[in-house]
mmCIF file of C-alpha atoms and ligand atoms in Angstrom:
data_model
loop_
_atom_site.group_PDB
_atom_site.id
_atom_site.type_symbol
_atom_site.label_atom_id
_atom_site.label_comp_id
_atom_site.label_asym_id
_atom_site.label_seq_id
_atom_site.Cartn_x
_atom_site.Cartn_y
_atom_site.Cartn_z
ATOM 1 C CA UNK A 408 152.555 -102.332 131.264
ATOM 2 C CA UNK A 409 150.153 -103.416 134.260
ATOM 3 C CA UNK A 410 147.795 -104.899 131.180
ATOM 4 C CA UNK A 411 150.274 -106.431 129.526
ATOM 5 C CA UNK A 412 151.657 -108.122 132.412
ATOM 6 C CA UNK A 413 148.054 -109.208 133.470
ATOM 7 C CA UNK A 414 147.345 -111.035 129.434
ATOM 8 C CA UNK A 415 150.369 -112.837 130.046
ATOM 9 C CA UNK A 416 149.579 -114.193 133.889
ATOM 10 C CA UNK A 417 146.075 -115.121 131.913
ATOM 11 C CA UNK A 418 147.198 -116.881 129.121
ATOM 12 C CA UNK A 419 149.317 -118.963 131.221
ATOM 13 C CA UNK A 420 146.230 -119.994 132.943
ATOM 14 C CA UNK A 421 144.333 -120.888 130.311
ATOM 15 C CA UNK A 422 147.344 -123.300 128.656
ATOM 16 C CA UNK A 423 147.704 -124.926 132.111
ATOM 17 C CA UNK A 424 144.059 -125.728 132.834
ATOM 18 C CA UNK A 425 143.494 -128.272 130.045
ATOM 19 C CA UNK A 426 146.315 -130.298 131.693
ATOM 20 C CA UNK A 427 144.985 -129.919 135.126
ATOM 21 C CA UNK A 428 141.839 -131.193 134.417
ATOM 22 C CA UNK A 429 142.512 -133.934 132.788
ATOM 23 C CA UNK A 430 144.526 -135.355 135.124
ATOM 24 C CA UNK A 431 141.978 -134.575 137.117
ATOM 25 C CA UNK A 432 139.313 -136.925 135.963
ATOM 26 C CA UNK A 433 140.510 -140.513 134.594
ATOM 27 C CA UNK A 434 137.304 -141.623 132.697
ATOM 28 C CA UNK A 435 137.233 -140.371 129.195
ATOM 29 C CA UNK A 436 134.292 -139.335 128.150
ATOM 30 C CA UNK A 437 132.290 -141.972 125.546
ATOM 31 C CA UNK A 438 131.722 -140.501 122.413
ATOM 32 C CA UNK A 439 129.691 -141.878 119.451
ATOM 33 C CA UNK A 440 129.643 -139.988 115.584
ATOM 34 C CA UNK A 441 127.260 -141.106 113.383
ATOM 35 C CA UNK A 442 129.595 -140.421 110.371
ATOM 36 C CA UNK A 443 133.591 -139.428 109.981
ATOM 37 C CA UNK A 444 133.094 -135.743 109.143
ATOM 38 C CA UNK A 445 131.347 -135.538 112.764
ATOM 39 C CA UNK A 446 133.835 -137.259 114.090
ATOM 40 C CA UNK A 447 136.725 -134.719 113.104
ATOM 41 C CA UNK A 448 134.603 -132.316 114.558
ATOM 42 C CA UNK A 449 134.370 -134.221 118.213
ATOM 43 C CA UNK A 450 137.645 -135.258 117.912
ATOM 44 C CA UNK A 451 139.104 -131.203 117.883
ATOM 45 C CA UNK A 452 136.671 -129.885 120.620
ATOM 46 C CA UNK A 453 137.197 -132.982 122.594
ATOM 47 C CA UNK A 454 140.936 -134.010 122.686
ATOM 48 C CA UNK A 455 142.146 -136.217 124.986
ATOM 49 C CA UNK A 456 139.456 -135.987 127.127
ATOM 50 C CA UNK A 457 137.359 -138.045 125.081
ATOM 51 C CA UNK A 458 136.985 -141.955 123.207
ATOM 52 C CA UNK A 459 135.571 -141.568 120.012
ATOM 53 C CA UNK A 460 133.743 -143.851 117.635
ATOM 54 C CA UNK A 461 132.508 -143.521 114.396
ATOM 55 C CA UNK A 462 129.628 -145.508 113.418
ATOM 56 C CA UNK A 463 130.440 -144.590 109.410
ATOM 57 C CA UNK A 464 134.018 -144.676 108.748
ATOM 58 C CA UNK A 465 135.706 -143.133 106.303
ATOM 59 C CA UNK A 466 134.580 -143.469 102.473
ATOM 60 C CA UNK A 467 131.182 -144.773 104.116
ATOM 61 C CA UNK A 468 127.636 -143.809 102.889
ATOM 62 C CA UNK A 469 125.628 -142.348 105.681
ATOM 63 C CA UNK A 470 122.346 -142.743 103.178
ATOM 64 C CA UNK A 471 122.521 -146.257 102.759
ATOM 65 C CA UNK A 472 124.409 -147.344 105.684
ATOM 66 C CA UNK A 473 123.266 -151.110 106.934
ATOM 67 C CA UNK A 474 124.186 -151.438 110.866
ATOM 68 C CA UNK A 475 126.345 -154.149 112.374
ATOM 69 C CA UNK A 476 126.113 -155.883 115.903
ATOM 70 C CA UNK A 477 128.765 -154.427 116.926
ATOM 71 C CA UNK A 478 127.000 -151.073 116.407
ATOM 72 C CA UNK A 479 124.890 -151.545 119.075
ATOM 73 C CA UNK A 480 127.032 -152.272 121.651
ATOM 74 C CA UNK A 481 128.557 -149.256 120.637
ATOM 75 C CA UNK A 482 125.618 -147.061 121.051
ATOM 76 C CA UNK A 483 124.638 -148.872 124.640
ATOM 77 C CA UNK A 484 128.046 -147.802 126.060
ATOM 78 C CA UNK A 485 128.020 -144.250 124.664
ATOM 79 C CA UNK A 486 128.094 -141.545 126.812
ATOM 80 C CA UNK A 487 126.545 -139.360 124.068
ATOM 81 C CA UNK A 488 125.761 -139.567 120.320
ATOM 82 C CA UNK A 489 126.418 -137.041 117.864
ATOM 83 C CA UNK A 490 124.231 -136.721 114.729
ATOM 84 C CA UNK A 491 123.898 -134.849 112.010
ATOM 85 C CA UNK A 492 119.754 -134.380 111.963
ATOM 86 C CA UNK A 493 117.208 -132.901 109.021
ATOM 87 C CA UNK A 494 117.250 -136.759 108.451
ATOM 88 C CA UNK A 495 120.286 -137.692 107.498
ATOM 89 C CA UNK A 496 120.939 -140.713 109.044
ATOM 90 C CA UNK A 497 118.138 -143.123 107.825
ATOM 91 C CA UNK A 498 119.534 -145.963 109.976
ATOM 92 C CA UNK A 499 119.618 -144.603 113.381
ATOM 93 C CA UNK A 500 116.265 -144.669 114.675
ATOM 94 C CA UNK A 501 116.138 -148.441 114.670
ATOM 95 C CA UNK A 502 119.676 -148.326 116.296
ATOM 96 C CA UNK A 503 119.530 -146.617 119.258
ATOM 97 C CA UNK A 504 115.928 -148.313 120.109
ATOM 98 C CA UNK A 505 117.663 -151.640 119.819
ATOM 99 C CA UNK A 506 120.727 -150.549 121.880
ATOM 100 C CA UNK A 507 118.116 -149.222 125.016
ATOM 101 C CA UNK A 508 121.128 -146.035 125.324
ATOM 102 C CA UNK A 509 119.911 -143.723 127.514
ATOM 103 C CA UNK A 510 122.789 -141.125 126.015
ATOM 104 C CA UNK A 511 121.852 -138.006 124.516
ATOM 105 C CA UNK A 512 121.390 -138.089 121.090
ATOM 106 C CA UNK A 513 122.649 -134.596 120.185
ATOM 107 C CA UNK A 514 121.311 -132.967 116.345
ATOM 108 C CA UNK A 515 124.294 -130.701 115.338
ATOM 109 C CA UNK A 516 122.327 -128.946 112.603
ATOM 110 C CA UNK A 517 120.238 -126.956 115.654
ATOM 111 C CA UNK A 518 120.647 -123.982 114.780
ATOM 112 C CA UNK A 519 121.415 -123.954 111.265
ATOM 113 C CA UNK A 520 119.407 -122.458 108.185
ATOM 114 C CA UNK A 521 118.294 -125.182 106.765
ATOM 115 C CA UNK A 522 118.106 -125.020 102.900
ATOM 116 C CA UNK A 523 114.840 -126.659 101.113
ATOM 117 C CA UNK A 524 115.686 -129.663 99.064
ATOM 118 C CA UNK A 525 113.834 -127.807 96.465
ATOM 119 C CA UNK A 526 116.148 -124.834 96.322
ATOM 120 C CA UNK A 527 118.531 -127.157 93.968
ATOM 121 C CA UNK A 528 116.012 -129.527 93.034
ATOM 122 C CA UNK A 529 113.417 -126.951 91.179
ATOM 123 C CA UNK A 530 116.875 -125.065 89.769
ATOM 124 C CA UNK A 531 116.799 -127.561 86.775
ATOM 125 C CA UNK A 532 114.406 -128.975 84.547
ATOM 126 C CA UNK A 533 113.236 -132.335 85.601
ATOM 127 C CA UNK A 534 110.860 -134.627 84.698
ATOM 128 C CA UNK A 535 110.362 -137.454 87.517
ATOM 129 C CA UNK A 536 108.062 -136.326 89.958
ATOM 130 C CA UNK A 537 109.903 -137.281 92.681
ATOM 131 C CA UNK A 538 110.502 -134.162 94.672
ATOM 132 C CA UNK A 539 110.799 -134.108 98.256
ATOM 133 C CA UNK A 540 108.575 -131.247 99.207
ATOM 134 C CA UNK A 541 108.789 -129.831 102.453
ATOM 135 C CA UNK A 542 112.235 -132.157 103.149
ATOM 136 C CA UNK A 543 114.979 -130.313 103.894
ATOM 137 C CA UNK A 544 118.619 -130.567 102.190
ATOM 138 C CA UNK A 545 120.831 -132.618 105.616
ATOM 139 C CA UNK A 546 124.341 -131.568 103.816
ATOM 140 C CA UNK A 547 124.575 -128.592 106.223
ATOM 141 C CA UNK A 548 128.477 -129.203 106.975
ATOM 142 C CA UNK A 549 129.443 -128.511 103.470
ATOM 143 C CA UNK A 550 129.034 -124.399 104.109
ATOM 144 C CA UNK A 551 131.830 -123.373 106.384
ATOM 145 C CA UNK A 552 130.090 -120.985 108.564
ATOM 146 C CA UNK A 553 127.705 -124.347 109.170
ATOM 147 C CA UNK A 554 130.403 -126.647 110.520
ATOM 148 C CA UNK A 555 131.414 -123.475 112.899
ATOM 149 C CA UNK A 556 127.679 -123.993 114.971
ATOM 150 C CA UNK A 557 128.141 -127.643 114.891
ATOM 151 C CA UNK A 558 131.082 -127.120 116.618
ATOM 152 C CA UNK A 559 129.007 -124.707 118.857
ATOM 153 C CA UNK A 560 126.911 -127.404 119.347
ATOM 154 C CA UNK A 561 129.474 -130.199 120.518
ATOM 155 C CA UNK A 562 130.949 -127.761 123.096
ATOM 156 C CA UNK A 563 127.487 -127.006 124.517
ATOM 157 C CA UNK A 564 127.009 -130.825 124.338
ATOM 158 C CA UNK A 565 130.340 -131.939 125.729
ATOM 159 C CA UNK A 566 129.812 -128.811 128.544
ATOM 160 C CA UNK A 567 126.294 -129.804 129.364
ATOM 161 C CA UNK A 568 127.915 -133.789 130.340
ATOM 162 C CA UNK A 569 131.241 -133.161 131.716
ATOM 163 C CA UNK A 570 131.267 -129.914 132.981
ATOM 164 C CA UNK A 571 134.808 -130.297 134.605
ATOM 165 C CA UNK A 572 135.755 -130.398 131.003
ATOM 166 C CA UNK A 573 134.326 -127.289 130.026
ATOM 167 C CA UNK A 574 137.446 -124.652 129.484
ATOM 168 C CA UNK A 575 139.330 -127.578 127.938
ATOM 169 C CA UNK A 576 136.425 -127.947 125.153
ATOM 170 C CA UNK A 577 136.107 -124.321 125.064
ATOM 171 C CA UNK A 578 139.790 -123.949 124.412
ATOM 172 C CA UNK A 579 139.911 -126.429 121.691
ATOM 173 C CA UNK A 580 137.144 -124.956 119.854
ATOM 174 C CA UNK A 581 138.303 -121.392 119.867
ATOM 175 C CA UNK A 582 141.204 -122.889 118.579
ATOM 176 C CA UNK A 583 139.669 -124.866 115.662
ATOM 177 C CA UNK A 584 136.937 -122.259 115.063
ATOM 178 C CA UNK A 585 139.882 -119.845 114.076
ATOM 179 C CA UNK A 586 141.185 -122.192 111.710
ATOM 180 C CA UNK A 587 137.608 -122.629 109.994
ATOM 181 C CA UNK A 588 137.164 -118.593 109.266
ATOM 182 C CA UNK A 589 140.736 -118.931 107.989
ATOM 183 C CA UNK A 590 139.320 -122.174 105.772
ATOM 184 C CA UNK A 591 135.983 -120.189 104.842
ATOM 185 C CA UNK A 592 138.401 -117.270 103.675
ATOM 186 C CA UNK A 593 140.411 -119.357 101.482
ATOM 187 C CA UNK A 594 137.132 -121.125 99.949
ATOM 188 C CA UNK A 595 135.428 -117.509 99.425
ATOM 189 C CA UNK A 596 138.568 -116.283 97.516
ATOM 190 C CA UNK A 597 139.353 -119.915 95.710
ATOM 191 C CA UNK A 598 136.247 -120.045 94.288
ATOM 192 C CA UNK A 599 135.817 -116.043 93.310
ATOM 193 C CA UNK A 600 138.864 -116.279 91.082
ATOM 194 C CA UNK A 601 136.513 -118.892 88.625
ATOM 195 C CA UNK A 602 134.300 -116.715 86.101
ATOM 196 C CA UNK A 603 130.856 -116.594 86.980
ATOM 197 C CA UNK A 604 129.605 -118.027 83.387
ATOM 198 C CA UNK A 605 132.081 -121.202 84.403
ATOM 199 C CA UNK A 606 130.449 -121.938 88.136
ATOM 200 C CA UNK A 607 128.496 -125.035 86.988
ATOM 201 C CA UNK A 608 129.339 -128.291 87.675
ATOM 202 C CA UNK A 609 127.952 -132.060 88.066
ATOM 203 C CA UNK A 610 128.209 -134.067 90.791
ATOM 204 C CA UNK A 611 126.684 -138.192 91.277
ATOM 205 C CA UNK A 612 124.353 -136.513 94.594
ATOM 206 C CA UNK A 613 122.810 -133.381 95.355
ATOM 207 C CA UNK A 614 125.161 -133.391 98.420
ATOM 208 C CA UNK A 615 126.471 -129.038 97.522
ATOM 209 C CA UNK A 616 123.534 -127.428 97.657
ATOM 210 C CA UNK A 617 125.203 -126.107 100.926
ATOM 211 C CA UNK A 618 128.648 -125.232 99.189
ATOM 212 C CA UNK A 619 126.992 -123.771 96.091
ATOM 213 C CA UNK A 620 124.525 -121.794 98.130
ATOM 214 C CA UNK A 621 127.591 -120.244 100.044
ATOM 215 C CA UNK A 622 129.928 -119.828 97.783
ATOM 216 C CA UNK A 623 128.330 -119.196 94.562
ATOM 217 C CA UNK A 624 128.545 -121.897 92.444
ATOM 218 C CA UNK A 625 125.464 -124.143 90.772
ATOM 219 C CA UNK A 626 126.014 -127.753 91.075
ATOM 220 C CA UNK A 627 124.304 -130.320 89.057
ATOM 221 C CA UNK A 628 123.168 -133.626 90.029
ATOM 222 C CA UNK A 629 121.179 -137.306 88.781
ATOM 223 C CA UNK A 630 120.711 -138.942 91.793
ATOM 224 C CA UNK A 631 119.034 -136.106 94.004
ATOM 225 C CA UNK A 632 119.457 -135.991 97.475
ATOM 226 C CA UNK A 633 120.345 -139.279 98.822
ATOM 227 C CA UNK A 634 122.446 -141.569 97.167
ATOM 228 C CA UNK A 635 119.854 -144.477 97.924
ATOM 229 C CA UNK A 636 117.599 -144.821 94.136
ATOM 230 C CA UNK A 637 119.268 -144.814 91.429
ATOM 231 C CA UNK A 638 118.261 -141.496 88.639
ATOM 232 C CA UNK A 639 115.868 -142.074 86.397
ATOM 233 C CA UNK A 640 116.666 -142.254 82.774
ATOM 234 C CA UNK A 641 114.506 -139.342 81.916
ATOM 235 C CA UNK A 642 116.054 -137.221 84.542
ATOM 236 C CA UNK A 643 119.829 -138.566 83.285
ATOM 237 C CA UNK A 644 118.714 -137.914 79.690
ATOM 238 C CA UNK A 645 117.280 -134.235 80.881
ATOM 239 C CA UNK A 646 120.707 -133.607 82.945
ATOM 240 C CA UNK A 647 122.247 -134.287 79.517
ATOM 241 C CA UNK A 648 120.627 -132.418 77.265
ATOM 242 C CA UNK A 649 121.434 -129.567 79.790
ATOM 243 C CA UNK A 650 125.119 -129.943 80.233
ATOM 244 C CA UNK A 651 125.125 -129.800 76.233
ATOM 245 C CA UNK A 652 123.434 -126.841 75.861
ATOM 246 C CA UNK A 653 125.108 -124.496 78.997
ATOM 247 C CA UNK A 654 128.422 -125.750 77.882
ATOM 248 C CA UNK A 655 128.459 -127.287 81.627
ATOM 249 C CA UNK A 656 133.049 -126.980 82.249
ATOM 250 C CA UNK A 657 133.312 -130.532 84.198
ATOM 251 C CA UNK A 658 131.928 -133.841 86.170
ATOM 252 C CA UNK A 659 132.862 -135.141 89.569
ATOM 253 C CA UNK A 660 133.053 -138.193 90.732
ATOM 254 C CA UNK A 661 132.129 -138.633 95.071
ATOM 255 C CA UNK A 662 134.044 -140.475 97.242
ATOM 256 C CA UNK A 663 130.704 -142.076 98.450
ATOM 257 C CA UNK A 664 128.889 -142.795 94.656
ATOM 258 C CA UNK A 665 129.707 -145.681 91.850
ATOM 259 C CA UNK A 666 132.036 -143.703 89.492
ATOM 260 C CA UNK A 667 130.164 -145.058 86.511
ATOM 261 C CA UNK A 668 127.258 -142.635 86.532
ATOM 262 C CA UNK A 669 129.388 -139.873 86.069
ATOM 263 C CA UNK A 670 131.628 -141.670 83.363
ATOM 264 C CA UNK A 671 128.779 -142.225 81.528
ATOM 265 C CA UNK A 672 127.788 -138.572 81.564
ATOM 266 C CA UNK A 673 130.946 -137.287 80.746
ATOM 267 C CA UNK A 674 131.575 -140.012 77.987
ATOM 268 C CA UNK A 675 127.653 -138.776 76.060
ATOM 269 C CA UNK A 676 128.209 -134.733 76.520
ATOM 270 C CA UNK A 677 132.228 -134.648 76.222
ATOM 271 C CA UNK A 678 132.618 -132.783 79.119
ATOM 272 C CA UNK A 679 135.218 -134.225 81.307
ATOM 273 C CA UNK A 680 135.929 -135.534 84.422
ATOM 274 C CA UNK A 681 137.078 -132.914 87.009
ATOM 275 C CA UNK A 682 138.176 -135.291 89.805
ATOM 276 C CA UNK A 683 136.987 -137.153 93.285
ATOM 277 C CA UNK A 684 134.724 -134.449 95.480
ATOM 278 C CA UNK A 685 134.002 -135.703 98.820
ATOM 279 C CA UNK A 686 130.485 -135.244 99.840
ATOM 280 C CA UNK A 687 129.305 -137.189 102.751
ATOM 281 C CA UNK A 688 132.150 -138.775 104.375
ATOM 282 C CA UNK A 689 135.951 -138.401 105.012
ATOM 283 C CA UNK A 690 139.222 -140.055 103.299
ATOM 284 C CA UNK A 691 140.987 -142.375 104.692
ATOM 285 C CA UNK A 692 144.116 -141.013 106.647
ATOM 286 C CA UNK A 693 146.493 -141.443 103.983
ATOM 287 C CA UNK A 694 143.805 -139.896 101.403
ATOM 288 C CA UNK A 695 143.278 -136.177 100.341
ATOM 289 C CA UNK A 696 140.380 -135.316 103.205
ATOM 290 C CA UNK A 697 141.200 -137.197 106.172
ATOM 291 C CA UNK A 698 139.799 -133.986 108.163
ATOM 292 C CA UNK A 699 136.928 -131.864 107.266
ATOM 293 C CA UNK A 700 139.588 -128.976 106.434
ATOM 294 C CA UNK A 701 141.517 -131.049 104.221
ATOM 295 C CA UNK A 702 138.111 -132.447 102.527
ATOM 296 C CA UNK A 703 137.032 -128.322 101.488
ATOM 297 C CA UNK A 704 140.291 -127.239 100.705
ATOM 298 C CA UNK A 705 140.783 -130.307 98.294
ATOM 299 C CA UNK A 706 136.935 -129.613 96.675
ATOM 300 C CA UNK A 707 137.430 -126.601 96.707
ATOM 301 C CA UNK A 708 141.024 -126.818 94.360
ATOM 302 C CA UNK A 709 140.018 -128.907 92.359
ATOM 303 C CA UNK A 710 137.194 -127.756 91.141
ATOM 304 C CA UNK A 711 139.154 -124.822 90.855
ATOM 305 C CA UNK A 712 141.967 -126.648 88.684
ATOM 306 C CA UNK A 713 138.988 -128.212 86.584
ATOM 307 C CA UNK A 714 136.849 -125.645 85.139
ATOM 308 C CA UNK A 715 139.610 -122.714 84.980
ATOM 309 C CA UNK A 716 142.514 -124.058 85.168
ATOM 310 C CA UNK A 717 144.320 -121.229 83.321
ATOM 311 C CA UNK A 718 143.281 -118.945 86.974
ATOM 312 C CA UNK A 719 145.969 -119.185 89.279
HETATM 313 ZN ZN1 ZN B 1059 124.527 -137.198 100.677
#
């Protein structure tokens, strides 16, 4: 009885705090995210205690991102900058040396198994010789139990700056953190009900090596890594030649790529065209991934609904 009584008295505590402190302090903390799907992260672990700023908005290419002006100013006034890291952002050394921030610039990858680009890359027969030995694969975020550190890492961050803050951002993440084991669940059994002959797909970029190492599927891709040089025609002719002979079930499209890669593929092997994956960036709010849960449940389905859609 005592204990019970005592959980209760606690948990009353802990909802109350959030609203204490914030009235508490009346500057919001200045938040910059290099790119939306960071920015859904921020935006759970830091509530209203935080102004937040995306650099690349939503349906925007991180790879080939050009900065604007205004992006500077941005960065100057920035309390701290969240980035994604293994090299991800091509555009943001130049931006933050012409902004003079003195923010932190915060990598959420630390901490992360990095995958070798040439996990996926040496999976298929290829033959460019444009590897990138010794790079590592940046899409971290697109394994579940990967966005779960990042989010680690933003409430260390966030902790380490505004320390009055601290149980609020702790709060929030335990909160959000339970909802991504629930989402990592759902993936897990989503993706276990597809035949493990049928688990191969092609996308425009290499941007699942994270997903398919996870969860156990092998994706295909032309452009490689980054979505910034176009596939060479003896690597698309290769990739071809290969989805005719394993039968391959379906192409994707990416929110972030020229569909006509992929139409082209689909139209030369007749295998067809699964749907939109998002890769590198968010929807839109009205869209079918305006938050990083949304974004792996809907990949997730409809890969699902493509290459067995006779599974429930
Ligand atoms: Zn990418």
């Amino acid at each position: 009885m005592l204990k019970t009584l005592r959980t209760v008295v606690l948990a009353g505590l802990v909802s109350l705090s959030p609203l204490a402190a914030g009235a508490a302090s009346t500057k919001k903390l200045n938040v910059v995210a290099s790119f939306s799907i960071i920015a859904d992260f921020a935006r759970h672990v830091g509530g209203d205690r935080i102004d937040l700023r995306s650099l690349v908005g939503a349906n925007g290419d991180p790879h080939v991102y050009e900065p604007r002006p205004a992006d500077v100013r941005t960065i100057a006034a920035a309390d701290i900058v969240l980035v994604n890291g293994l090299r991800f952002e091509g555009f943001l050394r130049r931006l933050i040396e012409a902004s003079g921030t003195k923010a932190p610039v915060v990598e959420l990858t630390k901490g992360v198994r990095p995958l070798k680009s040439t996990e996926q890359a040496h999976d298929r027969e290829r033959s460019g010789h444009h590897h990138h030995h010794g790079d590592y694969d940046p899409h971290a975020w697109q394994a579940v139990p990967n966005a779960r550190i990042y989010v680690k890492n933003i409430v260390d961050a966030f902790c380490s700056i505004d320390p009055p803050g601290c149980t609020t951002y702790e709060t929030n993440a335990k909160a959000y953190d339970a909802t991504l084991s629930v989402l990592d669940d759902e993936i897990r059994t989503t993706i276990a009900r597809i035949p493990p002959h049928k688990r191969v797909v092609i996308t425009a970029h290499d941007a699942f090596g994270y997903f398919a190492h996870e969860y156990g599927l092998t994706f295909l891709a032309p452009e490689g890594l980054s979505t910034d040089a176009e596939a060479p025609a003896s690597d698309i002719a290769s990739l071809i030649r290969q989805i005719k002979r394993d039968k391959v079930a379906a192409v994707f499209g990416e929110n972030i790529t020229d569909p006509r890669l992929v139409q082209r593929i689909a139209a030369e092997t007749g295998s067809k065209i699964g749907g939109e994956l998002y890769s590198d960036a968010l929807s839109r709010p009205d869209g079918p991934a305006a938050t990083y849960v949304d974004m792996m449940k809907h990949n997730a389905s409809t890969i699902r609904k493509a290459i067995a859609p006779d599974v429930p």
